């Protein structure tokens, strides 16, 4: 997707603070963090949102959760806890139309914090 900002991050066309990368997944720090740790985990394949997932995407979603576990350990928030949020659609507050998983942690999160 040529005009997708996260695809540009994947292609390193715009800079980001990458904390994890493999052949299918990349994770980078959110530009507007709402918690001390605020990381976005995305599939390199362009999937617009949660509702656009196809049966073939089941494997990558599982891998994303495995990567989330690695990142929370790396960031030192595994034991105290964290939150994973996926915003979907207009009412869900999704601004970037490339499926992404927010990892939020590093403080006690209030119920209203959702990235
Ligand atoms: P959402 O509202 O769920 O679509 O969240 C999109 C998030 O993406 C938002 O928290 C800000 C972040 N974001 C948007 N543009 C950029 C960017 O260019 N770089 C980085 N690192 N984060 C971005």
mmCIF file of N, CA and C and ligand atoms in Angstrom:
data_model
loop_
_atom_site.group_PDB
_atom_site.id
_atom_site.type_symbol
_atom_site.label_atom_id
_atom_site.label_comp_id
_atom_site.label_asym_id
_atom_site.label_seq_id
_atom_site.Cartn_x
_atom_site.Cartn_y
_atom_site.Cartn_z
ATOM 1 N N UNK A 1 0.851 -1.205 0.000
ATOM 2 C CA UNK A 1 0.000 0.000 0.000
ATOM 3 C C UNK A 1 0.881 1.248 0.000
ATOM 4 N N UNK A 2 0.876 1.970 -1.081
ATOM 5 C CA UNK A 2 1.833 3.059 -1.248
ATOM 6 C C UNK A 2 1.640 4.223 -0.291
ATOM 7 N N UNK A 3 0.373 4.526 0.067
ATOM 8 C CA UNK A 3 0.143 5.687 0.924
ATOM 9 C C UNK A 3 -0.061 5.311 2.391
ATOM 10 N N UNK A 4 0.283 4.075 2.745
ATOM 11 C CA UNK A 4 0.111 3.639 4.139
ATOM 12 C C UNK A 4 1.375 3.981 4.933
ATOM 13 N N UNK A 5 1.189 4.749 6.003
ATOM 14 C CA UNK A 5 2.337 5.208 6.789
ATOM 15 C C UNK A 5 3.084 4.037 7.442
ATOM 16 N N UNK A 6 2.358 3.015 7.857
ATOM 17 C CA UNK A 6 3.032 1.870 8.490
ATOM 18 C C UNK A 6 3.778 1.030 7.448
ATOM 19 N N UNK A 7 3.249 0.954 6.222
ATOM 20 C CA UNK A 7 4.007 0.276 5.152
ATOM 21 C C UNK A 7 5.299 1.038 4.876
ATOM 22 N N UNK A 8 5.244 2.356 4.990
ATOM 23 C CA UNK A 8 6.459 3.163 4.790
ATOM 24 C C UNK A 8 7.464 2.916 5.912
ATOM 25 N N UNK A 9 6.971 2.733 7.123
ATOM 26 C CA UNK A 9 7.859 2.393 8.251
ATOM 27 C C UNK A 9 8.514 1.034 7.993
ATOM 28 N N UNK A 10 7.714 0.081 7.527
ATOM 29 C CA UNK A 10 8.245 -1.262 7.219
ATOM 30 C C UNK A 10 9.354 -1.160 6.180
ATOM 31 N N UNK A 11 9.136 -0.332 5.163
ATOM 32 C CA UNK A 11 10.126 -0.197 4.073
ATOM 33 C C UNK A 11 11.260 0.761 4.432
ATOM 34 N N UNK A 12 11.216 1.307 5.682
ATOM 35 C CA UNK A 12 12.233 2.247 6.177
ATOM 36 C C UNK A 12 12.257 3.533 5.345
ATOM 37 N N UNK A 13 11.120 3.851 4.756
ATOM 38 C CA UNK A 13 11.021 5.104 4.006
ATOM 39 C C UNK A 13 10.789 6.282 4.946
ATOM 40 N N UNK A 14 10.229 5.983 6.120
ATOM 41 C CA UNK A 14 10.176 7.006 7.172
ATOM 42 C C UNK A 14 10.770 6.394 8.440
ATOM 43 N N UNK A 15 11.450 7.232 9.237
ATOM 44 C CA UNK A 15 12.150 6.680 10.399
ATOM 45 C C UNK A 15 11.203 6.258 11.518
ATOM 46 N N UNK A 16 11.631 5.285 12.280
ATOM 47 C CA UNK A 16 10.879 4.890 13.476
ATOM 48 C C UNK A 16 11.865 4.220 14.421
ATOM 49 N N UNK A 17 11.429 4.096 15.651
ATOM 50 C CA UNK A 17 12.271 3.463 16.667
ATOM 51 C C UNK A 17 11.853 1.992 16.774
ATOM 52 N N UNK A 18 12.506 1.164 15.981
ATOM 53 C CA UNK A 18 12.127 -0.253 15.898
ATOM 54 C C UNK A 18 12.715 -1.020 17.077
ATOM 55 N N UNK A 19 11.863 -1.807 17.742
ATOM 56 C CA UNK A 19 12.328 -2.597 18.892
ATOM 57 C C UNK A 19 12.367 -4.087 18.570
ATOM 58 N N UNK A 20 11.725 -4.465 17.463
ATOM 59 C CA UNK A 20 11.716 -5.880 17.059
ATOM 60 C C UNK A 20 11.425 -5.953 15.569
ATOM 61 N N UNK A 21 12.086 -6.880 14.893
ATOM 62 C CA UNK A 21 11.771 -7.097 13.478
ATOM 63 C C UNK A 21 12.152 -8.511 13.076
ATOM 64 N N UNK A 22 11.268 -9.150 12.318
ATOM 65 C CA UNK A 22 11.628 -10.400 11.650
ATOM 66 C C UNK A 22 11.042 -10.345 10.235
ATOM 67 N N UNK A 23 10.976 -11.471 9.555
ATOM 68 C CA UNK A 23 10.552 -11.438 8.148
ATOM 69 C C UNK A 23 9.073 -11.098 7.970
ATOM 70 N N UNK A 24 8.289 -11.233 9.035
ATOM 71 C CA UNK A 24 6.836 -11.042 8.901
ATOM 72 C C UNK A 24 6.253 -9.941 9.779
ATOM 73 N N UNK A 25 7.014 -9.529 10.796
ATOM 74 C CA UNK A 25 6.473 -8.641 11.834
ATOM 75 C C UNK A 25 7.479 -7.553 12.166
ATOM 76 N N UNK A 26 6.966 -6.360 12.451
ATOM 77 C CA UNK A 26 7.843 -5.305 12.961
ATOM 78 C C UNK A 26 7.137 -4.624 14.140
ATOM 79 N N UNK A 27 7.931 -4.173 15.106
ATOM 80 C CA UNK A 27 7.385 -3.463 16.269
ATOM 81 C C UNK A 27 8.225 -2.209 16.499
ATOM 82 N N UNK A 28 7.545 -1.109 16.769
ATOM 83 C CA UNK A 28 8.246 0.175 16.946
ATOM 84 C C UNK A 28 7.506 1.022 17.975
ATOM 85 N N UNK A 29 8.219 1.998 18.536
ATOM 86 C CA UNK A 29 7.620 2.845 19.573
ATOM 87 C C UNK A 29 6.620 3.821 18.952
ATOM 88 N N UNK A 30 5.484 3.967 19.620
ATOM 89 C CA UNK A 30 4.443 4.883 19.150
ATOM 90 C C UNK A 30 4.964 6.320 19.218
ATOM 91 N N UNK A 31 4.632 7.086 18.194
ATOM 92 C CA UNK A 31 5.100 8.478 18.115
ATOM 93 C C UNK A 31 4.433 9.369 19.170
ATOM 94 N N UNK A 32 3.239 8.975 19.621
ATOM 95 C CA UNK A 32 2.510 9.721 20.660
ATOM 96 C C UNK A 32 2.208 8.815 21.841
ATOM 97 N N UNK A 33 3.223 8.470 22.623
ATOM 98 C CA UNK A 33 2.993 7.472 23.679
ATOM 99 C C UNK A 33 2.017 7.950 24.752
ATOM 100 N N UNK A 34 1.131 7.055 25.164
ATOM 101 C CA UNK A 34 0.197 7.372 26.258
ATOM 102 C C UNK A 34 0.567 6.604 27.526
ATOM 103 N N UNK A 35 1.690 5.916 27.491
ATOM 104 C CA UNK A 35 2.202 5.193 28.665
ATOM 105 C C UNK A 35 3.723 5.143 28.507
ATOM 106 N N UNK A 36 4.460 4.911 29.606
ATOM 107 C CA UNK A 36 5.922 4.868 29.511
ATOM 108 C C UNK A 36 6.410 3.865 28.457
ATOM 109 N N UNK A 37 5.732 2.735 28.352
ATOM 110 C CA UNK A 37 6.001 1.805 27.253
ATOM 111 C C UNK A 37 4.776 1.806 26.344
ATOM 112 N N UNK A 38 4.968 2.213 25.108
ATOM 113 C CA UNK A 38 3.867 2.217 24.129
ATOM 114 C C UNK A 38 4.467 1.812 22.786
ATOM 115 N N UNK A 39 4.227 0.576 22.449
ATOM 116 C CA UNK A 39 4.824 -0.026 21.253
ATOM 117 C C UNK A 39 3.714 -0.542 20.341
ATOM 118 N N UNK A 40 3.923 -0.384 19.039
ATOM 119 C CA UNK A 40 2.970 -0.901 18.058
ATOM 120 C C UNK A 40 3.580 -2.118 17.374
ATOM 121 N N UNK A 41 2.820 -3.186 17.321
ATOM 122 C CA UNK A 41 3.276 -4.412 16.658
ATOM 123 C C UNK A 41 2.410 -4.620 15.428
ATOM 124 N N UNK A 42 3.059 -4.782 14.272
ATOM 125 C CA UNK A 42 2.280 -4.875 13.029
ATOM 126 C C UNK A 42 2.778 -6.017 12.142
ATOM 127 N N UNK A 43 1.859 -6.593 11.365
ATOM 128 C CA UNK A 43 2.307 -7.545 10.345
ATOM 129 C C UNK A 43 2.901 -6.773 9.171
ATOM 130 N N UNK A 44 3.924 -7.311 8.547
ATOM 131 C CA UNK A 44 4.479 -6.632 7.361
ATOM 132 C C UNK A 44 3.489 -6.686 6.197
ATOM 133 N N UNK A 45 2.700 -7.732 6.168
ATOM 134 C CA UNK A 45 1.629 -7.797 5.158
ATOM 135 C C UNK A 45 0.611 -6.702 5.460
ATOM 136 N N UNK A 46 0.209 -5.958 4.448
ATOM 137 C CA UNK A 46 -0.793 -4.916 4.687
ATOM 138 C C UNK A 46 -2.170 -5.536 4.876
ATOM 139 N N UNK A 47 -2.649 -5.468 6.106
ATOM 140 C CA UNK A 47 -4.027 -5.863 6.437
ATOM 141 C C UNK A 47 -4.640 -4.591 7.021
ATOM 142 N N UNK A 48 -5.734 -4.118 6.452
ATOM 143 C CA UNK A 48 -6.241 -2.801 6.840
ATOM 144 C C UNK A 48 -6.756 -2.741 8.272
ATOM 145 N N UNK A 49 -7.450 -3.772 8.702
ATOM 146 C CA UNK A 49 -7.985 -3.739 10.062
ATOM 147 C C UNK A 49 -8.365 -5.152 10.491
ATOM 148 N N UNK A 50 -8.789 -5.245 11.732
ATOM 149 C CA UNK A 50 -9.188 -6.545 12.302
ATOM 150 C C UNK A 50 -10.262 -7.224 11.457
ATOM 151 N N UNK A 51 -11.183 -6.435 10.928
ATOM 152 C CA UNK A 51 -12.295 -7.045 10.186
ATOM 153 C C UNK A 51 -11.881 -7.501 8.785
ATOM 154 N N UNK A 52 -10.658 -7.191 8.399
ATOM 155 C CA UNK A 52 -10.178 -7.619 7.079
ATOM 156 C C UNK A 52 -9.347 -8.891 7.137
ATOM 157 N N UNK A 53 -9.258 -9.470 8.340
ATOM 158 C CA UNK A 53 -8.476 -10.701 8.468
ATOM 159 C C UNK A 53 -9.098 -11.818 7.654
ATOM 160 N N UNK A 54 -8.235 -12.590 6.991
ATOM 161 C CA UNK A 54 -8.683 -13.754 6.233
ATOM 162 C C UNK A 54 -8.204 -15.007 6.979
ATOM 163 N N UNK A 55 -8.779 -16.133 6.610
ATOM 164 C CA UNK A 55 -8.390 -17.395 7.259
ATOM 165 C C UNK A 55 -6.873 -17.586 7.187
ATOM 166 N N UNK A 56 -6.273 -17.195 6.075
ATOM 167 C CA UNK A 56 -4.818 -17.371 5.893
ATOM 168 C C UNK A 56 -4.001 -16.514 6.862
ATOM 169 N N UNK A 57 -4.633 -15.532 7.496
ATOM 170 C CA UNK A 57 -3.910 -14.638 8.414
ATOM 171 C C UNK A 57 -3.864 -15.173 9.854
ATOM 172 N N UNK A 58 -4.533 -16.286 10.096
ATOM 173 C CA UNK A 58 -4.571 -16.816 11.470
ATOM 174 C C UNK A 58 -3.168 -17.063 12.023
ATOM 175 N N UNK A 59 -2.282 -17.553 11.166
ATOM 176 C CA UNK A 59 -0.930 -17.895 11.640
ATOM 177 C C UNK A 59 -0.172 -16.640 12.056
ATOM 178 N N UNK A 60 -0.268 -15.588 11.269
ATOM 179 C CA UNK A 60 0.478 -14.362 11.597
ATOM 180 C C UNK A 60 -0.056 -13.740 12.887
ATOM 181 N N UNK A 61 -1.344 -13.846 13.132
ATOM 182 C CA UNK A 61 -1.890 -13.287 14.371
ATOM 183 C C UNK A 61 -1.331 -14.036 15.578
ATOM 184 N N UNK A 62 -1.224 -15.335 15.458
ATOM 185 C CA UNK A 62 -0.611 -16.122 16.533
ATOM 186 C C UNK A 62 0.834 -15.708 16.754
ATOM 187 N N UNK A 63 1.557 -15.489 15.659
ATOM 188 C CA UNK A 63 2.966 -15.087 15.768
ATOM 189 C C UNK A 63 3.093 -13.712 16.422
ATOM 190 N N UNK A 64 2.154 -12.836 16.122
ATOM 191 C CA UNK A 64 2.192 -11.495 16.730
ATOM 192 C C UNK A 64 2.107 -11.614 18.254
ATOM 193 N N UNK A 65 1.266 -12.486 18.758
ATOM 194 C CA UNK A 65 1.174 -12.635 20.221
ATOM 195 C C UNK A 65 2.453 -13.235 20.806
ATOM 196 N N UNK A 66 3.103 -14.098 20.059
ATOM 197 C CA UNK A 66 4.393 -14.624 20.527
ATOM 198 C C UNK A 66 5.421 -13.491 20.586
ATOM 199 N N UNK A 67 5.413 -12.626 19.563
ATOM 200 C CA UNK A 67 6.327 -11.481 19.544
ATOM 201 C C UNK A 67 6.006 -10.520 20.692
ATOM 202 N N UNK A 68 4.728 -10.310 20.960
ATOM 203 C CA UNK A 68 4.332 -9.440 22.082
ATOM 204 C C UNK A 68 4.954 -9.968 23.377
ATOM 205 N N UNK A 69 4.916 -11.276 23.567
ATOM 206 C CA UNK A 69 5.527 -11.858 24.770
ATOM 207 C C UNK A 69 7.026 -11.577 24.833
ATOM 208 N N UNK A 70 7.689 -11.653 23.699
ATOM 209 C CA UNK A 70 9.138 -11.352 23.673
ATOM 210 C C UNK A 70 9.373 -9.883 24.022
ATOM 211 N N UNK A 71 8.565 -9.005 23.466
ATOM 212 C CA UNK A 71 8.784 -7.568 23.665
ATOM 213 C C UNK A 71 8.533 -7.172 25.120
ATOM 214 N N UNK A 72 7.482 -7.694 25.733
ATOM 215 C CA UNK A 72 7.203 -7.284 27.119
ATOM 216 C C UNK A 72 8.307 -7.771 28.059
ATOM 217 N N UNK A 73 8.927 -8.880 27.690
ATOM 218 C CA UNK A 73 10.076 -9.350 28.483
ATOM 219 C C UNK A 73 11.256 -8.400 28.280
ATOM 220 N N UNK A 74 11.523 -8.090 27.029
ATOM 221 C CA UNK A 74 12.604 -7.163 26.644
ATOM 222 C C UNK A 74 12.432 -5.797 27.311
ATOM 223 N N UNK A 75 11.186 -5.343 27.423
ATOM 224 C CA UNK A 75 10.901 -4.006 27.974
ATOM 225 C C UNK A 75 10.790 -4.020 29.500
ATOM 226 N N UNK A 76 10.836 -5.212 30.093
ATOM 227 C CA UNK A 76 10.787 -5.323 31.554
ATOM 228 C C UNK A 76 9.411 -5.068 32.151
ATOM 229 N N UNK A 77 8.357 -5.316 31.372
ATOM 230 C CA UNK A 77 6.993 -5.081 31.895
ATOM 231 C C UNK A 77 6.181 -6.374 32.000
ATOM 232 N N UNK A 78 6.845 -7.489 31.767
ATOM 233 C CA UNK A 78 6.127 -8.773 31.742
ATOM 234 C C UNK A 78 5.506 -9.103 33.105
ATOM 235 N N UNK A 79 6.290 -8.899 34.155
ATOM 236 C CA UNK A 79 5.824 -9.327 35.476
ATOM 237 C C UNK A 79 4.750 -8.397 36.040
ATOM 238 N N UNK A 80 4.935 -7.090 35.876
ATOM 239 C CA UNK A 80 3.983 -6.148 36.484
ATOM 240 C C UNK A 80 2.696 -6.020 35.691
ATOM 241 N N UNK A 81 2.744 -6.365 34.425
ATOM 242 C CA UNK A 81 1.532 -6.350 33.612
ATOM 243 C C UNK A 81 1.525 -5.262 32.564
ATOM 244 N N UNK A 82 0.631 -5.408 31.654
ATOM 245 C CA UNK A 82 0.558 -4.503 30.491
ATOM 246 C C UNK A 82 -0.802 -4.713 29.848
ATOM 247 N N UNK A 83 -1.043 -3.963 28.782
ATOM 248 C CA UNK A 83 -2.312 -4.090 28.052
ATOM 249 C C UNK A 83 -2.029 -4.171 26.558
ATOM 250 N N UNK A 84 -2.809 -4.975 25.864
ATOM 251 C CA UNK A 84 -2.731 -5.053 24.402
ATOM 252 C C UNK A 84 -4.070 -4.573 23.850
ATOM 253 N N UNK A 85 -4.010 -3.594 22.939
ATOM 254 C CA UNK A 85 -5.230 -2.975 22.404
ATOM 255 C C UNK A 85 -5.193 -2.985 20.877
ATOM 256 N N UNK A 86 -6.314 -3.357 20.291
ATOM 257 C CA UNK A 86 -6.480 -3.221 18.832
ATOM 258 C C UNK A 86 -7.699 -2.340 18.594
ATOM 259 N N UNK A 87 -7.464 -1.161 18.041
ATOM 260 C CA UNK A 87 -8.579 -0.288 17.690
ATOM 261 C C UNK A 87 -9.076 -0.683 16.299
ATOM 262 N N UNK A 88 -10.380 -0.670 16.128
ATOM 263 C CA UNK A 88 -10.944 -1.082 14.837
ATOM 264 C C UNK A 88 -12.044 -0.124 14.400
ATOM 265 N N UNK A 89 -11.847 0.461 13.229
ATOM 266 C CA UNK A 89 -12.883 1.303 12.642
ATOM 267 C C UNK A 89 -13.018 2.656 13.322
ATOM 268 N N UNK A 90 -13.949 3.431 12.818
ATOM 269 C CA UNK A 90 -14.121 4.822 13.267
ATOM 270 C C UNK A 90 -14.486 4.901 14.752
ATOM 271 N N UNK A 91 -15.507 4.168 15.161
ATOM 272 C CA UNK A 91 -15.914 4.217 16.570
ATOM 273 C C UNK A 91 -14.850 3.619 17.477
ATOM 274 N N UNK A 92 -14.061 2.703 16.933
ATOM 275 C CA UNK A 92 -12.989 2.087 17.720
ATOM 276 C C UNK A 92 -11.762 2.965 17.829
ATOM 277 N N UNK A 93 -11.762 4.104 17.112
ATOM 278 C CA UNK A 93 -10.646 5.045 17.214
ATOM 279 C C UNK A 93 -9.442 4.668 16.382
ATOM 280 N N UNK A 94 -9.653 3.862 15.334
ATOM 281 C CA UNK A 94 -8.520 3.468 14.490
ATOM 282 C C UNK A 94 -8.176 4.597 13.521
ATOM 283 N N UNK A 95 -6.970 5.142 13.690
ATOM 284 C CA UNK A 95 -6.523 6.230 12.806
ATOM 285 C C UNK A 95 -5.715 5.705 11.634
ATOM 286 N N UNK A 96 -4.870 4.739 11.887
ATOM 287 C CA UNK A 96 -4.002 4.212 10.829
ATOM 288 C C UNK A 96 -4.597 2.894 10.320
ATOM 289 N N UNK A 97 -4.838 2.855 9.026
ATOM 290 C CA UNK A 97 -5.544 1.700 8.436
ATOM 291 C C UNK A 97 -4.576 0.592 8.038
ATOM 292 N N UNK A 98 -3.790 0.192 9.004
ATOM 293 C CA UNK A 98 -2.905 -0.974 8.869
ATOM 294 C C UNK A 98 -2.968 -1.650 10.235
ATOM 295 N N UNK A 99 -3.457 -2.877 10.264
ATOM 296 C CA UNK A 99 -3.673 -3.574 11.534
ATOM 297 C C UNK A 99 -2.474 -3.424 12.471
ATOM 298 N N UNK A 100 -2.740 -2.978 13.702
ATOM 299 C CA UNK A 100 -1.656 -2.823 14.667
ATOM 300 C C UNK A 100 -2.146 -3.142 16.070
ATOM 301 N N UNK A 101 -1.238 -3.665 16.848
ATOM 302 C CA UNK A 101 -1.501 -4.045 18.231
ATOM 303 C C UNK A 101 -0.709 -3.088 19.115
ATOM 304 N N UNK A 102 -1.411 -2.299 19.942
ATOM 305 C CA UNK A 102 -0.732 -1.425 20.896
ATOM 306 C C UNK A 102 -0.320 -2.263 22.105
ATOM 307 N N UNK A 103 0.933 -2.145 22.510
ATOM 308 C CA UNK A 103 1.360 -2.670 23.816
ATOM 309 C C UNK A 103 1.529 -1.458 24.716
ATOM 310 N N UNK A 104 0.812 -1.456 25.839
ATOM 311 C CA UNK A 104 0.861 -0.332 26.781
ATOM 312 C C UNK A 104 1.288 -0.846 28.148
ATOM 313 N N UNK A 105 2.249 -0.168 28.761
ATOM 314 C CA UNK A 105 2.683 -0.603 30.086
ATOM 315 C C UNK A 105 3.673 0.380 30.689
ATOM 316 N N UNK A 106 4.240 -0.043 31.800
ATOM 317 C CA UNK A 106 5.220 0.797 32.484
ATOM 318 C C UNK A 106 4.604 1.682 33.540
ATOM 319 N N UNK A 107 3.284 1.597 33.713
ATOM 320 C CA UNK A 107 2.596 2.280 34.812
ATOM 321 C C UNK A 107 1.262 1.565 35.036
ATOM 322 N N UNK A 108 0.620 1.885 36.153
ATOM 323 C CA UNK A 108 -0.702 1.297 36.390
ATOM 324 C C UNK A 108 -1.687 2.006 35.471
ATOM 325 N N UNK A 109 -2.273 1.269 34.565
ATOM 326 C CA UNK A 109 -3.133 1.875 33.551
ATOM 327 C C UNK A 109 -4.551 2.090 34.081
ATOM 328 N N UNK A 110 -5.105 3.268 33.756
ATOM 329 C CA UNK A 110 -6.496 3.513 34.081
ATOM 330 C C UNK A 110 -7.393 2.800 33.083
ATOM 331 N N UNK A 111 -8.637 2.671 33.425
ATOM 332 C CA UNK A 111 -9.549 1.928 32.544
ATOM 333 C C UNK A 111 -9.767 2.635 31.211
ATOM 334 N N UNK A 112 -9.565 3.956 31.174
ATOM 335 C CA UNK A 112 -9.861 4.682 29.944
ATOM 336 C C UNK A 112 -8.700 4.703 28.958
ATOM 337 N N UNK A 113 -7.525 4.269 29.419
ATOM 338 C CA UNK A 113 -6.384 4.287 28.498
ATOM 339 C C UNK A 113 -6.515 3.170 27.476
ATOM 340 N N UNK A 114 -6.539 3.550 26.217
ATOM 341 C CA UNK A 114 -6.639 2.520 25.186
ATOM 342 C C UNK A 114 -5.757 2.872 24.000
ATOM 343 N N UNK A 115 -4.906 3.843 24.100
ATOM 344 C CA UNK A 115 -3.976 4.176 23.030
ATOM 345 C C UNK A 115 -4.585 5.161 22.059
HETATM 346 P P1 LIG B 1 -4.792 3.960 16.200
HETATM 347 O O1 LIG B 1 -5.534 5.109 16.776
HETATM 348 O O2 LIG B 1 -5.121 2.656 16.886
HETATM 349 O O3 LIG B 1 -4.911 3.881 14.688
HETATM 350 O O4 LIG B 1 -3.275 4.234 16.550
HETATM 351 C C1 LIG B 1 -2.338 4.704 15.635
HETATM 352 C C2 LIG B 1 -1.101 5.015 16.404
HETATM 353 O O5 LIG B 1 -0.064 5.168 15.476
HETATM 354 C C3 LIG B 1 -1.164 6.286 17.224
HETATM 355 O O6 LIG B 1 -1.041 5.970 18.611
HETATM 356 C C4 LIG B 1 0.010 7.120 16.751
HETATM 357 C C5 LIG B 1 0.830 6.135 15.970
HETATM 358 N N1 LIG B 1 1.486 6.702 14.807
HETATM 359 C C6 LIG B 1 0.892 7.363 13.788
HETATM 360 N N2 LIG B 1 1.810 7.742 12.876
HETATM 361 C C7 LIG B 1 3.007 7.291 13.345
HETATM 362 C C8 LIG B 1 4.343 7.360 12.828
HETATM 363 O O7 LIG B 1 4.627 7.905 11.772
HETATM 364 N N3 LIG B 1 5.310 6.797 13.598
HETATM 365 C C9 LIG B 1 5.036 6.169 14.773
HETATM 366 N N4 LIG B 1 6.063 5.645 15.437
HETATM 367 N N5 LIG B 1 3.801 6.067 15.279
HETATM 368 C C10 LIG B 1 2.787 6.636 14.559
#
